[in-house]
Amino acid sequence: MRILVIRRGAIGDVIITLPTLGILREYHPDAYIEVIGNREYWEIANKRYYVDAISAGEIKLTQELYSKDGKLSKEITDYFSSFDLILAYINDPERIIKENLKRIGAKQILIYLPFPKGDDLHAADYTALILREIGLDVNPPLFPKVHLSSEDLDFASKFLSPFMKYEPLVAIHPRTYGIKGWSIEKFINIGKWIENTLGGKSIWVIGPAEEENLKLIKSNFPTSAFLHLNYLPKVAAVLNLSHLYLGCDTGISHLAAAVGVPIITLFGPTNPHVWGPRGKKVLIIKADKMYKIQEDEVMQIILKYNLSQDIEEYKILTELGLETREGSEL
């Protein structure tokens, strides 16, 4: 059986789609599964249980596919008609794409809106429910899981070998911009507390959005590890060997939850019941505005949960009154 999944988007969108691919793989263990999406992000699933190949959307999703009665090339026609099942997370309100795919011989087509619209269903569960239309069992809650290769784990072991004498090893993704970001000063204060008070070591996860603070972080943590988002499987493997992860409402937080590391995630206005990282050891601190979450409260929570060893189920903390605290934004 040949299955095509069309799922473009960011890291978090890839992670919440993994349970769907897991169900497909469970029912069709020998199937060839290809994904059209961002190769940089989908590498986390490529040749790692879920996906056999990745194709670029710019090449396969041609303009003619979006045009009513569009004339598709033989190459594109042969490509899409070769699949037994096409599952596409796209907006197709006039059913133009679906009709074009049917017209060129695609065998079974499922078109689904990319994201849930309500506040009562987690995105990972929503993404998988479309499979019920073809008779597959979907039993929420669903938890994304990343499968790492031996090469991924070997890289992580070598990367962390100079730091294994420290405990805890805490991976920190210091997102600071926008309504989902937290103050860089607060991240730095927690990093210093981890190293000076707990005797641990911080691992700083740096993507393009964090580059502006890289010099400041390095000046405060000259001997810490810095993990750049160049290749997601390697990032995931390092997170997997960490003792704890701290971050905000980002795709990397979803990735950390999916590898199984205990995580503490800070959430502002986004609804964590829909968009929170899904994992067996996830603790979400929720406030209506990010600046209301103070670093001393995060430290207390880390200690309360014994450096996350007692985080054994999905929790969203709101009992601290963070939603209603008054204060000025930093």
Coordinates of C-alpha atoms in Angstrom, one line a residue:
M1 CA 0.0 0.0 0.0
R2 CA 1.2 3.5 -0.9
I3 CA 0.1 6.4 1.4
L4 CA 0.7 10.1 0.8
V5 CA 0.3 12.6 3.7
I6 CA 0.2 16.3 2.8
R7 CA 1.1 18.3 5.9
R8 CA 3.0 21.6 5.6
G9 CA 3.7 23.8 8.6
A10 CA 6.2 24.2 11.4
I11 CA 7.8 21.9 13.9
G12 CA 4.8 21.7 16.2
D13 CA 2.5 20.8 13.3
V14 CA 4.8 17.9 12.4
I15 CA 4.8 16.6 16.0
I16 CA 1.1 16.7 16.5
T17 CA 0.7 14.7 13.3
L18 CA 2.9 11.8 14.5
P19 CA 0.1 9.9 16.3
T20 CA -1.9 9.9 13.0
L21 CA 1.1 8.4 11.2
G22 CA 1.5 6.0 14.0
I23 CA -2.1 4.7 13.5
L24 CA -1.5 4.4 9.8
R25 CA 1.7 2.5 10.4
E26 CA 0.0 0.2 13.0
Y27 CA -2.7 -0.7 10.5
H28 CA -0.4 -0.9 7.5
P29 CA 3.0 -1.9 8.8
D30 CA 4.4 -2.6 5.4
A31 CA 3.0 0.5 3.7
Y32 CA 5.1 3.0 1.9
I33 CA 4.4 6.4 3.5
E34 CA 5.5 9.6 1.9
V35 CA 5.0 13.1 3.2
I36 CA 4.7 16.4 1.4
G37 CA 6.0 19.1 3.8
N38 CA 9.0 21.0 5.1
R39 CA 11.9 18.6 4.8
E40 CA 13.8 20.4 7.6
Y41 CA 11.0 19.6 10.1
W42 CA 9.9 16.2 8.7
E43 CA 13.4 14.7 9.1
I44 CA 12.4 13.9 12.7
A45 CA 10.1 11.2 11.2
N46 CA 12.0 10.3 8.1
K47 CA 13.4 6.7 8.1
R48 CA 12.4 6.7 11.8
Y49 CA 9.3 4.4 11.8
Y50 CA 6.8 6.8 10.4
V51 CA 7.9 8.1 7.0
D52 CA 9.8 6.5 4.1
A53 CA 10.3 9.7 2.0
I54 CA 9.7 13.4 2.0
S55 CA 8.8 15.5 -1.0
A56 CA 8.8 19.3 -1.3
G57 CA 5.4 20.9 -1.7
E58 CA 6.7 23.5 -4.1
I59 CA 7.4 20.7 -6.6
K60 CA 4.4 18.5 -6.2
L61 CA 1.7 21.0 -5.2
T62 CA 1.6 22.9 -8.5
Q63 CA -0.6 25.8 -9.2
E64 CA -2.7 23.7 -11.6
L65 CA -3.8 21.5 -8.7
Y66 CA -5.5 24.5 -7.1
S67 CA -7.2 25.6 -10.3
K68 CA -10.6 24.4 -11.3
D69 CA -10.3 22.0 -14.3
G70 CA -6.6 22.7 -14.2
K71 CA -4.5 20.7 -16.7
L72 CA -1.9 18.7 -14.8
S73 CA 1.3 17.4 -16.3
K74 CA 1.8 13.7 -16.9
E75 CA 4.5 13.7 -14.2
I76 CA 2.1 15.1 -11.5
T77 CA -0.8 12.9 -12.7
D78 CA 1.4 9.8 -12.5
Y79 CA 2.7 10.8 -9.1
F80 CA -0.7 11.4 -7.3
S81 CA -2.4 8.5 -9.0
S82 CA 0.2 6.1 -7.7
F83 CA -1.1 6.4 -4.1
D84 CA -3.8 4.2 -2.6
L85 CA -4.6 6.8 0.0
I86 CA -4.0 10.6 0.1
L87 CA -4.5 12.4 3.4
A88 CA -4.2 16.1 2.9
Y89 CA -4.3 18.8 5.7
I90 CA -5.3 21.7 3.5
N91 CA -8.0 24.3 3.0
D92 CA -10.1 23.2 0.1
P93 CA -13.5 24.9 0.7
E94 CA -14.7 24.5 -2.9
R95 CA -13.3 20.9 -3.2
I96 CA -11.2 22.0 -6.2
I97 CA -8.1 20.0 -5.1
K98 CA -10.1 16.9 -4.2
E99 CA -11.9 17.0 -7.6
N100 CA -8.6 17.4 -9.4
L101 CA -7.1 14.5 -7.6
K102 CA -10.1 12.3 -8.3
R103 CA -10.0 13.3 -11.9
I104 CA -6.4 12.2 -12.4
G105 CA -7.1 8.8 -10.8
A106 CA -6.2 9.2 -7.1
K107 CA -7.8 6.2 -5.4
Q108 CA -8.9 7.4 -1.9
I109 CA -8.7 11.0 -0.8
L110 CA -9.2 12.5 2.6
I111 CA -9.2 16.3 2.9
Y112 CA -9.1 17.8 6.4
L113 CA -8.7 21.4 7.7
P114 CA -5.2 21.7 9.1
F115 CA -6.2 23.0 12.6
P116 CA -9.1 22.6 15.1
K117 CA -11.4 25.6 15.4
G118 CA -12.8 25.0 18.9
D119 CA -11.3 24.9 22.4
D120 CA -12.4 21.4 23.4
L121 CA -10.1 19.1 21.4
H122 CA -6.4 18.9 21.5
A123 CA -4.7 19.4 18.1
A124 CA -3.1 15.9 18.2
D125 CA -6.5 14.3 18.7
Y126 CA -8.1 16.5 16.1
T127 CA -5.5 15.7 13.5
A128 CA -6.1 11.9 13.8
L129 CA -9.9 11.8 13.9
I130 CA -10.1 11.9 10.1
L131 CA -8.9 8.3 10.1
R132 CA -12.2 7.2 11.5
E133 CA -13.7 7.9 8.0
I134 CA -11.7 5.0 6.6
G135 CA -12.6 2.7 9.5
L136 CA -9.5 3.0 11.7
D137 CA -9.7 3.2 15.4
V138 CA -8.7 6.5 17.0
N139 CA -8.7 6.6 20.8
P140 CA -7.8 10.0 22.3
P141 CA -5.9 11.2 24.2
L142 CA -3.0 10.6 21.7
F143 CA 0.6 11.2 22.7
P144 CA 3.2 12.0 20.0
K145 CA 6.3 9.9 20.1
V146 CA 9.6 10.4 18.4
H147 CA 11.6 7.3 17.4
L148 CA 15.4 8.0 17.4
S149 CA 18.0 6.1 15.4
S150 CA 21.2 4.7 16.9
E151 CA 23.1 7.4 15.0
D152 CA 21.0 10.1 16.7
L153 CA 21.7 8.7 20.1
D154 CA 25.4 8.3 19.4
F155 CA 25.6 12.0 18.5
A156 CA 23.8 13.0 21.7
S157 CA 26.1 10.8 23.9
K158 CA 29.2 12.4 22.4
F159 CA 27.7 15.9 22.5
L160 CA 26.8 15.6 26.2
S161 CA 29.9 13.6 27.3
P162 CA 31.7 16.6 28.8
F163 CA 28.6 17.4 30.9
M164 CA 27.4 14.0 32.2
K165 CA 29.0 14.6 35.6
Y166 CA 26.5 17.3 36.2
E167 CA 23.0 16.7 37.5
P168 CA 20.5 18.0 36.5
L169 CA 21.2 18.6 32.9
V170 CA 18.5 21.1 32.0
A171 CA 17.8 22.0 28.3
I172 CA 16.5 25.5 28.0
H173 CA 14.9 27.0 24.9
P174 CA 14.9 30.7 25.6
R175 CA 12.1 32.1 23.3
T176 CA 11.7 35.8 24.1
Y177 CA 9.9 37.5 21.2
G178 CA 6.1 38.0 20.8
I179 CA 3.3 37.2 23.1
K180 CA 4.5 33.7 23.6
G181 CA 8.0 34.7 24.7
W182 CA 9.5 35.2 28.2
S183 CA 12.1 37.6 29.4
I184 CA 15.7 36.6 28.6
E185 CA 16.7 37.9 32.0
K186 CA 14.4 35.4 33.6
F187 CA 15.8 32.5 31.6
I188 CA 19.3 33.6 32.5
N189 CA 18.4 33.8 36.2
I190 CA 17.0 30.3 36.2
G191 CA 20.1 29.0 34.3
K192 CA 22.3 30.5 37.0
W193 CA 20.2 29.0 39.7
I194 CA 20.4 25.6 38.1
E195 CA 24.2 25.8 37.9
N196 CA 25.1 27.7 41.1
T197 CA 22.4 26.3 43.5
L198 CA 21.5 22.9 42.2
G199 CA 25.0 22.1 40.8
G200 CA 23.6 21.2 37.4
K201 CA 24.4 22.4 33.9
S202 CA 22.2 24.3 31.4
I203 CA 22.0 23.2 27.7
W204 CA 20.9 26.2 25.6
V205 CA 18.8 25.3 22.5
I206 CA 19.3 28.0 20.0
G207 CA 17.2 28.6 16.8
P208 CA 17.1 31.6 14.4
A209 CA 14.8 33.4 16.8
E210 CA 17.2 33.1 19.7
E211 CA 20.3 34.3 17.8
E212 CA 19.8 37.9 19.0
N213 CA 20.4 36.8 22.6
L214 CA 23.2 34.3 21.9
K215 CA 26.0 36.7 22.8
L216 CA 24.4 37.6 26.1
I217 CA 23.7 34.0 27.0
K218 CA 27.3 32.9 26.2
S219 CA 28.7 35.8 28.3
N220 CA 26.7 34.4 31.3
F221 CA 27.3 30.7 30.6
P222 CA 30.8 30.4 29.0
T223 CA 31.1 26.7 29.9
S224 CA 27.6 25.6 29.0
A225 CA 26.5 23.6 26.0
F226 CA 24.8 25.3 23.0
L227 CA 22.7 23.2 20.8
H228 CA 21.7 24.8 17.4
L229 CA 18.6 23.8 15.5
N230 CA 20.5 22.5 12.5
Y231 CA 19.1 19.0 12.4
L232 CA 16.1 18.1 14.4
P233 CA 16.9 14.4 15.1
K234 CA 20.1 15.4 16.8
V235 CA 18.3 18.0 18.8
A236 CA 15.7 15.5 19.8
A237 CA 18.4 13.0 20.9
V238 CA 20.1 15.5 23.1
L239 CA 16.8 16.5 24.7
N240 CA 16.1 12.8 25.3
L241 CA 19.2 12.4 27.4
S242 CA 18.6 15.6 29.4
H243 CA 17.0 15.4 32.8
L244 CA 14.6 18.3 32.3
Y245 CA 13.5 20.7 29.6
L246 CA 12.3 24.3 30.1
G247 CA 10.7 26.4 27.4
C248 CA 7.7 28.3 26.1
D249 CA 4.9 27.7 23.7
T250 CA 7.1 26.5 20.8
G251 CA 7.5 23.6 18.4
I252 CA 10.7 22.6 20.4
S253 CA 8.6 22.2 23.5
H254 CA 6.4 19.7 21.5
L255 CA 9.5 18.0 20.4
A256 CA 10.8 17.7 23.9
A257 CA 7.5 16.2 25.1
A258 CA 7.5 13.7 22.3
V259 CA 11.0 12.3 23.1
G260 CA 9.8 11.7 26.7
V261 CA 12.0 14.1 28.7
P262 CA 10.1 15.7 31.6
I263 CA 9.2 19.2 30.6
I264 CA 8.0 22.5 32.1
T265 CA 6.4 24.8 29.6
L266 CA 5.3 28.3 30.0
F267 CA 2.1 29.4 28.3
G268 CA 0.6 32.8 27.8
P269 CA -2.6 33.5 25.9
T270 CA -2.6 30.3 23.8
N271 CA -5.0 27.6 25.0
P272 CA -2.8 24.7 26.3
H273 CA -5.8 22.3 26.3
V274 CA -5.6 22.6 22.4
W275 CA -2.0 23.5 21.7
G276 CA 0.0 22.4 24.7
P277 CA 2.8 19.9 24.3
R278 CA 1.4 16.3 24.7
G279 CA 3.5 13.9 26.7
K280 CA 3.5 11.6 29.8
K281 CA 5.7 14.0 31.7
V282 CA 4.5 17.5 30.8
L283 CA 3.8 20.3 33.2
I284 CA 2.4 23.5 31.8
I285 CA 2.4 26.8 33.8
K286 CA -0.4 29.0 32.4
A287 CA -0.9 32.7 32.7
D288 CA -2.9 35.2 30.7
K289 CA 0.3 37.1 30.0
M290 CA 3.8 35.7 30.0
Y291 CA 5.3 38.5 32.1
K292 CA 3.2 37.4 35.1
I293 CA 5.2 34.2 35.4
Q294 CA 8.1 34.9 37.7
E295 CA 11.4 32.9 37.7
D296 CA 11.2 32.2 41.5
E297 CA 7.8 30.5 40.9
V298 CA 9.4 28.3 38.2
M299 CA 12.2 27.5 40.6
Q300 CA 9.7 26.5 43.3
I301 CA 7.9 24.2 40.9
I302 CA 11.1 22.5 39.8
L303 CA 11.9 21.8 43.4
K304 CA 8.3 20.8 44.2
Y305 CA 8.4 18.2 41.6
N306 CA 11.9 17.0 42.6
L307 CA 13.5 18.1 39.3
S308 CA 10.5 16.7 37.5
Q309 CA 11.0 13.1 38.7
D310 CA 7.5 13.2 40.1
I311 CA 5.9 14.6 36.9
E312 CA 4.2 11.4 35.8
E313 CA 1.1 12.8 34.1
Y314 CA 0.0 15.7 32.0
K315 CA -0.7 18.7 34.2
I316 CA -1.6 22.3 33.6
L317 CA -0.9 24.5 36.6
T318 CA -3.2 27.4 37.2
E319 CA -3.6 27.2 40.9
L320 CA -0.8 29.8 41.5
G321 CA -3.1 32.6 40.5
L322 CA -0.9 33.6 37.7
E323 CA -3.8 34.6 35.4
T324 CA -4.9 37.4 37.6
R325 CA -1.6 38.8 39.0
E326 CA -1.1 42.4 38.4
G327 CA 2.2 43.7 37.1
S328 CA 4.0 45.6 34.4
E329 CA 5.5 43.9 31.4
L330 CA 9.2 43.6 31.3

